Coordinates of C-alpha atoms and ligand atoms in Angstrom, one line a residue:
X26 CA 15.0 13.9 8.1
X27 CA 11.8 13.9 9.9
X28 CA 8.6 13.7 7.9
X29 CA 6.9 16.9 7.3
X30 CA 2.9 17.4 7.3
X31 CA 0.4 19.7 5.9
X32 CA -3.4 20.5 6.9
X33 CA -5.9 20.6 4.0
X34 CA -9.5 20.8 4.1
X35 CA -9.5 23.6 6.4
X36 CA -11.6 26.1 4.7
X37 CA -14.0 23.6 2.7
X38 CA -14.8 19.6 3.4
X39 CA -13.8 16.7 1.2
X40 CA -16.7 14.7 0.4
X41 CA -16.3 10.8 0.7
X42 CA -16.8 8.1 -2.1
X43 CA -19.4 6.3 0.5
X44 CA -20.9 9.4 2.1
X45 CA -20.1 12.0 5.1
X46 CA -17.5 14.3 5.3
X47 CA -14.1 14.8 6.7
X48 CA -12.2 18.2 7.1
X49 CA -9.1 19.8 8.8
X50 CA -7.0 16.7 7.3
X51 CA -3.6 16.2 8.4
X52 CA -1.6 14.9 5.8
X53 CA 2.4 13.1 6.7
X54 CA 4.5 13.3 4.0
X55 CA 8.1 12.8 2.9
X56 CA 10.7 13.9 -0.1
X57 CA 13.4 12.8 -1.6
X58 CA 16.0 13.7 -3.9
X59 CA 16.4 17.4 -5.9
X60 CA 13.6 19.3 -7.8
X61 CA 15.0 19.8 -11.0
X62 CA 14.8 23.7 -12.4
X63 CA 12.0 22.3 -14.8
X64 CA 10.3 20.8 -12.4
X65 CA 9.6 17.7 -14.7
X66 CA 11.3 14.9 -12.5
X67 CA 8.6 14.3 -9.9
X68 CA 7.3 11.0 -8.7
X69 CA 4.4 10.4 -6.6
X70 CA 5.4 7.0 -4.3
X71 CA 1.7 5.4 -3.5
X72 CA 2.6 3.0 -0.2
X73 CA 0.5 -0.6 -0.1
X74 CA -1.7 -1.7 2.7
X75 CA 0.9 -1.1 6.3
X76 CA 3.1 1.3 4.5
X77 CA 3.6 4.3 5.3
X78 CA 5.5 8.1 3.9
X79 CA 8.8 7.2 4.5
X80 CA 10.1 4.6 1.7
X81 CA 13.5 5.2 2.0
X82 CA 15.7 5.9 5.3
X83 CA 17.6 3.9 7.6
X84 CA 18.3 5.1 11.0
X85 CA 20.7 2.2 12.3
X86 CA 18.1 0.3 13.5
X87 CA 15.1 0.5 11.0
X88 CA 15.6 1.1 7.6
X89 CA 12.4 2.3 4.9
X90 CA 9.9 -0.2 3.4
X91 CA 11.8 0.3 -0.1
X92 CA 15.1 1.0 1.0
X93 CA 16.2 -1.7 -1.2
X94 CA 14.6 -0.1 -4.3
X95 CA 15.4 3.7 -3.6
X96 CA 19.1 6.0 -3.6
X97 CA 21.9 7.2 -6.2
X98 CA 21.8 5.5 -9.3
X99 CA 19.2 3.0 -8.3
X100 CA 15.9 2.2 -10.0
X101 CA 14.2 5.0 -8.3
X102 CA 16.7 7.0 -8.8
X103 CA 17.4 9.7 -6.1
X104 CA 19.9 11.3 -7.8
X105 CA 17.9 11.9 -10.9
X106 CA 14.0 12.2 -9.6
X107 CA 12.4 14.0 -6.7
X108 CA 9.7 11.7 -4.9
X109 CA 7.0 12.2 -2.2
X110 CA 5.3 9.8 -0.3
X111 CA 2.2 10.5 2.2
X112 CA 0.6 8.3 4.6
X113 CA -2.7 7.4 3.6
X114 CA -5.9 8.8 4.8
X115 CA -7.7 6.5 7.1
X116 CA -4.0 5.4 8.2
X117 CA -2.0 5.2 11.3
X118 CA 1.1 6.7 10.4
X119 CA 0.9 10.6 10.7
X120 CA -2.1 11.3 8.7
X121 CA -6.0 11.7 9.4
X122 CA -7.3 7.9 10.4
X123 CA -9.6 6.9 12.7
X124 CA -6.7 7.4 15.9
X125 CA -7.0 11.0 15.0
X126 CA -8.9 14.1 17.4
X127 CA -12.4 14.1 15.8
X128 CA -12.7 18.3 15.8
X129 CA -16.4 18.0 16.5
X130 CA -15.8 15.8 19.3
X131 CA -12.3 16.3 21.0
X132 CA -12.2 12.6 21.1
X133 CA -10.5 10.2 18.3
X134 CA -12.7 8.7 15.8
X135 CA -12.5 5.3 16.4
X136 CA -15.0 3.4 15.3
X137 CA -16.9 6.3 13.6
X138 CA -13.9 7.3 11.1
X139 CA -16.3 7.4 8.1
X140 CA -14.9 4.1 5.4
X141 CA -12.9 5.9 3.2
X142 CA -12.0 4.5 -0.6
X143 CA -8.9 4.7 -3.1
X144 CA -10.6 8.0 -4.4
X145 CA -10.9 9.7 -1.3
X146 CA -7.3 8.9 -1.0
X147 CA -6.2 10.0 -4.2
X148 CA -7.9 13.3 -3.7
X149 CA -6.5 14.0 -0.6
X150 CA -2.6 13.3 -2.6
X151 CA -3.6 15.5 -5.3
X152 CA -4.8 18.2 -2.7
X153 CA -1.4 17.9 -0.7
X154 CA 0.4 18.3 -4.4
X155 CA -2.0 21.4 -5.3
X156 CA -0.7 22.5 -1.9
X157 CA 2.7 22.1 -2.1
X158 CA 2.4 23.9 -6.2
X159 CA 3.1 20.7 -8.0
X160 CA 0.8 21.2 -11.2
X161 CA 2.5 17.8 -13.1
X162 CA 4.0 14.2 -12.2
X163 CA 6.8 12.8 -14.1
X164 CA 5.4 9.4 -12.7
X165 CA 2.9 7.7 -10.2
X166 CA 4.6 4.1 -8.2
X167 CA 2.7 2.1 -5.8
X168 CA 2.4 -2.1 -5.7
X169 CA -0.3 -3.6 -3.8
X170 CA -2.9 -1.5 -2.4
X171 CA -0.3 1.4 -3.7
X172 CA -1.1 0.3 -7.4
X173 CA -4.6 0.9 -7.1
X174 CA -4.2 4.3 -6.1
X175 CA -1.9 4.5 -9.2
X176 CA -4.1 3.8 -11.2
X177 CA -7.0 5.6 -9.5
X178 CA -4.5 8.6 -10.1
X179 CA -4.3 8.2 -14.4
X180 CA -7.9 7.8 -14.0
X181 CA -9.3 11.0 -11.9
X182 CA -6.0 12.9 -13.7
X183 CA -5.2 11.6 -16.7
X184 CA -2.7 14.7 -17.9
X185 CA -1.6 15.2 -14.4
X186 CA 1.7 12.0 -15.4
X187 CA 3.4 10.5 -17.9
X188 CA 3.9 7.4 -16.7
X189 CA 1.9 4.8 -14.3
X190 CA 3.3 1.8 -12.8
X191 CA 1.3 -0.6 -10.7
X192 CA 3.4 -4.0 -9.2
X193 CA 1.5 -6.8 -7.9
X194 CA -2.1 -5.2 -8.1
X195 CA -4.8 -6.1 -10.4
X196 CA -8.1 -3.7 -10.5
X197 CA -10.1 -5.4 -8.6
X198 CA -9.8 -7.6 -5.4
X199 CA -11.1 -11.1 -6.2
X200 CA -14.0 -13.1 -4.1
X201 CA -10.8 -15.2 -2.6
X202 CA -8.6 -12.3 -1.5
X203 CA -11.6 -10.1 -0.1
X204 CA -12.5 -13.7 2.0
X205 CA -9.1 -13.1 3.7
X206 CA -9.8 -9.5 4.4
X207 CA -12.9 -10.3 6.2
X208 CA -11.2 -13.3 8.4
X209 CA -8.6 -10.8 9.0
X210 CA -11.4 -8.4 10.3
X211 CA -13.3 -10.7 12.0
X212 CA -10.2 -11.3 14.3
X213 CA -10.6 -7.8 15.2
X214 CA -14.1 -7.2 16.0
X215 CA -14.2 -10.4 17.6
X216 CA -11.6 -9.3 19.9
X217 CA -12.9 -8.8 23.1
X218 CA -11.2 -5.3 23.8
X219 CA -12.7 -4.2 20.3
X220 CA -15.7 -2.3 21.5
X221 CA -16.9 -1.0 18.3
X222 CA -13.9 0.7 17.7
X223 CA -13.9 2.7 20.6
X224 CA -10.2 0.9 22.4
X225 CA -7.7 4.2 22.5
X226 CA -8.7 4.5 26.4
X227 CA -9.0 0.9 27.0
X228 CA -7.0 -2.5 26.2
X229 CA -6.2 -2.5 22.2
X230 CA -7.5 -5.5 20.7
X231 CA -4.0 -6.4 20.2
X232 CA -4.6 -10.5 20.2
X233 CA -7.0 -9.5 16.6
X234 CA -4.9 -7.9 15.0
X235 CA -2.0 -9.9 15.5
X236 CA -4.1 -13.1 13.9
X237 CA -5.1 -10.8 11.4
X238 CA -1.1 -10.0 10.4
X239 CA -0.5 -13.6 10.7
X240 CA -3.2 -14.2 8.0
X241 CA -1.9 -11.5 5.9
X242 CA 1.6 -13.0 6.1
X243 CA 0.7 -16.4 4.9
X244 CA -0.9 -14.5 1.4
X245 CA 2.0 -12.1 1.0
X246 CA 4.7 -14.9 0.5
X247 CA 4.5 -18.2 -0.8
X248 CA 4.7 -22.3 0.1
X249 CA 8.0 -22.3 -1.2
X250 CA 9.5 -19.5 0.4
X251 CA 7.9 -21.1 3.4
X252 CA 9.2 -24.5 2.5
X253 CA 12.7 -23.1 2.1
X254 CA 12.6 -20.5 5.2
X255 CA 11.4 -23.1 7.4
X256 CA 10.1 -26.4 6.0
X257 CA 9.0 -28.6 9.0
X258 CA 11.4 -27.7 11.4
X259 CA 10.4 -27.9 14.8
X260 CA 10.7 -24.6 17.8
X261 CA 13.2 -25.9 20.9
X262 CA 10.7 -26.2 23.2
X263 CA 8.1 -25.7 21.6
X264 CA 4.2 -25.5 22.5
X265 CA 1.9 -28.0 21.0
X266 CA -1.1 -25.4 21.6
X267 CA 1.0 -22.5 20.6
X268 CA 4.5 -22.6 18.4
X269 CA 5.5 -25.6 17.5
X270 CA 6.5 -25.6 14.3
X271 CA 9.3 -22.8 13.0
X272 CA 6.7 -21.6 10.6
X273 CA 4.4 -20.6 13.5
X274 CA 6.8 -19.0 15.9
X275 CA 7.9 -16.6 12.5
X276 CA 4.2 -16.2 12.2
X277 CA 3.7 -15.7 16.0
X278 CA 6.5 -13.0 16.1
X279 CA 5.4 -11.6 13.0
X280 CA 1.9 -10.9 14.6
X281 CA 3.3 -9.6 17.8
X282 CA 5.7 -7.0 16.0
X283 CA 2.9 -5.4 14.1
X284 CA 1.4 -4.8 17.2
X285 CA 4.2 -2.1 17.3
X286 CA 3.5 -0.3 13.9
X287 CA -0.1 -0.6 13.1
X288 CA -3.6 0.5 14.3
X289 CA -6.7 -2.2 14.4
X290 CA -9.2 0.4 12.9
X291 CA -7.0 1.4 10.2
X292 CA -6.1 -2.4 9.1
X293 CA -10.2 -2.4 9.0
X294 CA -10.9 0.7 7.1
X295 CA -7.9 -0.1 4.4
X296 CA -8.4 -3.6 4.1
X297 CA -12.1 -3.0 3.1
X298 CA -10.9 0.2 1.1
X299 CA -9.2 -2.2 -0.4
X300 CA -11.9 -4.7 -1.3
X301 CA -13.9 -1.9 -2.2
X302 CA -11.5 -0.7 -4.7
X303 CA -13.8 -0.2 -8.1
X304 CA -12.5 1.8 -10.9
X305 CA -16.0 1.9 -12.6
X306 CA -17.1 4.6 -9.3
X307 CA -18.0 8.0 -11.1
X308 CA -18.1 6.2 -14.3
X309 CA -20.7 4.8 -16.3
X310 CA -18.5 1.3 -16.5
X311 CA -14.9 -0.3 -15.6
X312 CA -13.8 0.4 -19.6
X313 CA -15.1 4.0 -19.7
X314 CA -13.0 4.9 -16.6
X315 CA -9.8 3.4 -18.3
X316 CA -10.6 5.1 -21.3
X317 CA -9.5 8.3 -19.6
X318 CA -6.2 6.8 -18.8
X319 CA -3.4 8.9 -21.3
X320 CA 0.2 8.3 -19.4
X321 CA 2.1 5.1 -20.4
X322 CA 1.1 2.3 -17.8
X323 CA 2.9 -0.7 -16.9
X324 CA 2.1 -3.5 -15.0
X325 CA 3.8 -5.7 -13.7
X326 CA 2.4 -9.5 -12.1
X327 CA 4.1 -11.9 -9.9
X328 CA 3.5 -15.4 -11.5
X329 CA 2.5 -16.9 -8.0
X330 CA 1.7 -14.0 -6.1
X331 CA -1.3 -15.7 -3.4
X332 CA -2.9 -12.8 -3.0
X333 CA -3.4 -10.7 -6.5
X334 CA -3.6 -14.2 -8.4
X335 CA -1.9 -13.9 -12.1
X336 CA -5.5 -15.0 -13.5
X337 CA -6.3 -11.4 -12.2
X338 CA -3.9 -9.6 -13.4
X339 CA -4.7 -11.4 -17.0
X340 CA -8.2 -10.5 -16.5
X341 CA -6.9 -6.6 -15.6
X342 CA -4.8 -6.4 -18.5
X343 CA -7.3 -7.7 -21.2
X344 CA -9.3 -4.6 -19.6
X345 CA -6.4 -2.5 -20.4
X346 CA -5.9 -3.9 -23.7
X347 CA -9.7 -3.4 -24.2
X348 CA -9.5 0.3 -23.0
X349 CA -6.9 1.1 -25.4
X350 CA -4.3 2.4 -23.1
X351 CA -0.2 2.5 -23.4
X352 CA 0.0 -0.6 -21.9
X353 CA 3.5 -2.6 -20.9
X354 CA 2.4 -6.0 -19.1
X355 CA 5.2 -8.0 -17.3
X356 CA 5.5 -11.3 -15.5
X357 CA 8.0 -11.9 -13.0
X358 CA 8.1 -15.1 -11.1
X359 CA 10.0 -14.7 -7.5
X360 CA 10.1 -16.7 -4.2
X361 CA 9.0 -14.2 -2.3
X362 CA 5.4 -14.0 -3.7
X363 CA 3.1 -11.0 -3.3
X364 CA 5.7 -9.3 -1.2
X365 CA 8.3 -9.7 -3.9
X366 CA 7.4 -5.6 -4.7
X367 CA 8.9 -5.2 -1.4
X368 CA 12.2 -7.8 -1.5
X369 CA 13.4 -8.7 -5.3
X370 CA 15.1 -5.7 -6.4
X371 CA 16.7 -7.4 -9.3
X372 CA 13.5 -8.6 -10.9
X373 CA 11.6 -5.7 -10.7
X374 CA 14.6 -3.2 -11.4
X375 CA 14.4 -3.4 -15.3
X376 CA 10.9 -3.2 -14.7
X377 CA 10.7 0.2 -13.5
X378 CA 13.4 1.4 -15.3
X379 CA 11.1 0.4 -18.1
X380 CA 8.3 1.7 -17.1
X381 CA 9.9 5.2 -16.5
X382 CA 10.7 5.6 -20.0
X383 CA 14.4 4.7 -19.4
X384 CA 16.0 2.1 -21.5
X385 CA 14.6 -0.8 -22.4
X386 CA 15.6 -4.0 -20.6
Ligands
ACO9 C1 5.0 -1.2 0.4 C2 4.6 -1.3 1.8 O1 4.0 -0.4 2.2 S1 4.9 -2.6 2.7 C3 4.6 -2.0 4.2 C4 5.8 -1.8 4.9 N1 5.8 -2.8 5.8 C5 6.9 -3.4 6.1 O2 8.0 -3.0 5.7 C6 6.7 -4.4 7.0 C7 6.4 -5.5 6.1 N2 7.7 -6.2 6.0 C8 7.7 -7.2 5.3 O3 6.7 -7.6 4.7 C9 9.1 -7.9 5.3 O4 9.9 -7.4 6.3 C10 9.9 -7.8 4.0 C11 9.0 -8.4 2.9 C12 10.1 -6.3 3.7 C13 11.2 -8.5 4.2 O5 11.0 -9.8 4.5 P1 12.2 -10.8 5.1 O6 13.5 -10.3 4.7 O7 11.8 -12.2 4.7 O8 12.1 -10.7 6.6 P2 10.8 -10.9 7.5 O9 10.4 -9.5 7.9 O10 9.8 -11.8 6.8 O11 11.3 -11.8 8.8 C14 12.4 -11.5 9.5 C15 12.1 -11.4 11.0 O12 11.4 -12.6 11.4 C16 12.2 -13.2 12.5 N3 12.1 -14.6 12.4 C17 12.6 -15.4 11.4 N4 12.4 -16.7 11.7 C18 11.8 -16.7 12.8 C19 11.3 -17.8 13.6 N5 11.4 -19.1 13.3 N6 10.6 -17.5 14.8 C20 10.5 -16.2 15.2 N7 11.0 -15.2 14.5 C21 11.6 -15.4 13.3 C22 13.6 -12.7 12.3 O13 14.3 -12.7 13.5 C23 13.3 -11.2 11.9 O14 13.1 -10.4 13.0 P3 13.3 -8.9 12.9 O15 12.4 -8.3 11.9 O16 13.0 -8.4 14.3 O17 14.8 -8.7 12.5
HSE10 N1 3.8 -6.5 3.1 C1 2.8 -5.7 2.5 C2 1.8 -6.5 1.9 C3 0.6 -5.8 1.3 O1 0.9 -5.3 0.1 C4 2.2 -4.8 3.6 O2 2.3 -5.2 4.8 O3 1.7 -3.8 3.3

């Protein structure tokens, strides 16, 4: 089924986190599964950083970034639940991001799509749910960048759900991971065909962003699902200045195909919305905005996850503890790494069956 979309802000302006304004947004969305007559089965899918609203659908030749994790009788259950899943604002994937008409201009945005945050995202979800009538959540799912909207969610709405669950996101990004982000953007606006943003007419700064993805890649798995995927093995004629090694032509290619999918201002704006992410903003402090959380809230870590390191997810859950919150913490430890949320169904099954007040494992 294709996505559907929605227009808010037309008749008023949603104020950003960091200042300026953005109106006449176009929100993509997707759902799945049957409203129940109560209307008490709905779950709010939050997608991470190069997600986008369609977790679950497989066309023959590509197949939804959960598909794994989503259908009858599966952890999210479509038989049972009725999901939606929007593209985020400041993406590239059907909703308002900096590729989008400007209406004051005529011309895309660009480089002067104003930085958006996790709360200008969430408001811009709960705006498309107040549009499409949907007063209460039965849940609110995201891992990664998709778990800090989550949580942004129980914070901003606390009797809006009943249950949170963040995989593979702690509450803040640490000094370490937001050093990758800025490597990652400094490929970009180092590219030459960057121009301050300003590309869509030009040449995309396509070389950036693929180094960027390649750095990405190298945090979202691990050294042994490296070591095991491709050890040392060396590419048939391979290029001493280029892909030598296996590792680097699955790196290379990796770069290259994201090229396909993603938008260089939009891997800028959301991997600093990213580093930005601060659940203390409207609040006096960190423990003050948790306070407010009231739905259960699980969370669940990846033991060597590269990116969201366990020591911060520790450190996130003695804030949680601290706040008082319903709080189920979990540890899994999988090959795959950060991008485990994506890949090991098995592991994190019980884990959000759990977390949906279903039974226990
Ligand atoms: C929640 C979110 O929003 S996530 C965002 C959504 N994004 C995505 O789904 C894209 C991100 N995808 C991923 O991160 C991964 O695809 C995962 C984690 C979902 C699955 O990972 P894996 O099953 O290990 O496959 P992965 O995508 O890493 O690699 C396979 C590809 O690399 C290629 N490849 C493997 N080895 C090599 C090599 N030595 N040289 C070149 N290419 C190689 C394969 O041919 C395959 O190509 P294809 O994708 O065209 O079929
Ligand atoms: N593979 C994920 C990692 C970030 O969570 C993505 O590309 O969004």
């Amino acid at each position: 089924m294709p996505t559907q979309q929605l227009t808010l802000f037309t008749d008023s302006e949603l104020s950003l986190t960091l200042g300026g304004s953005l109106k006449n947004i176009t929100v993509c969305y997707q759902t799945y599964g049957k409203l129940n007559p109560e209307k008490n089965n709905i779950i709010l899918i939050c997608h991470a950083l190069t997600g986008d609203a369609e977790p679950y659908f497989d066309d023959g030749e590509h197949k939804g970034w959960w598909q794994n994790f989503m259908g009858p009788g599966m952890a999210l259950d479509t038989d049972k639940y009725f999901f939606i899943c929007s593209n985020v604002l400041g993406g590239c994937k059907g909703t308002t991001g900096p590729m989008s008409i400007n209406p004051d201009t005529g011309l895309p945005y660009g480089g002067d799509f104003p930085q958006i945050t996790v709360q200008d995202i969430v408001k811009v979800q709960k705006s498309l749910l107040d549009q499409l009538k949907i007063t209460h959540l039965y849940a609110v799912i995201g891992g990664s960048f998709g778990g800090m909207q989550a949580t942004q969610w129980a914070i901003s709405y606390p009797d809006f759900m009943d249950y949170v669950i963040n995989l593979c996101s702690s509450l803040y990004m640490s000094a370490e991971a937001i050093g990758f982000n800025h490597v990652m953007r400094q490929a970009i606006v180092q590219d030459p065909n960057f121009n301050q943003g300003h590309y869509y007419q030009g040449h995309y700064p396509e070389q950036g962003l693929a180094t960027a993805r390649m750095l990405g890649m190298l945090t979202y798995r691990t050294h042994i699902q490296l070591t095991k995927a491709f050890g040392r093995a060396i590419k048939q004629e391979g290029n001493l200045l280029g892909d030598y090694f296996q590792v680097e032509s699955y790196l290379s290619y990796q770069g290259k195909k994201f090229l396909e999918r993603f938008d260089a201002n939009s891997y800028l704006q959301l991997t600093r919305a990213l580093d930005l992410y601060d659940p203390a903003i409207g609040y006096a402090n960190a423990l003050e905005a948790l306070t407010r959380i009231k739905a259960k809230y699980t969370l669940v870590a990846v033991t060597n996850d590269q990116l969201f390191k366990l020591v911060d997810l520790e450190k996130s859950k003695q804030l949680l503890e601290k706040a008082g919150i319903n709080l189920q913490y979990d540890e899994i430890t999988s090959d795959f790494g950060h991008d485990a949320f994506l890949v090991d169904y098995e592991f994190f099954a019980p884990k959000i069956r759990r977390g949906l007040g279903e039974m226990a494992e």
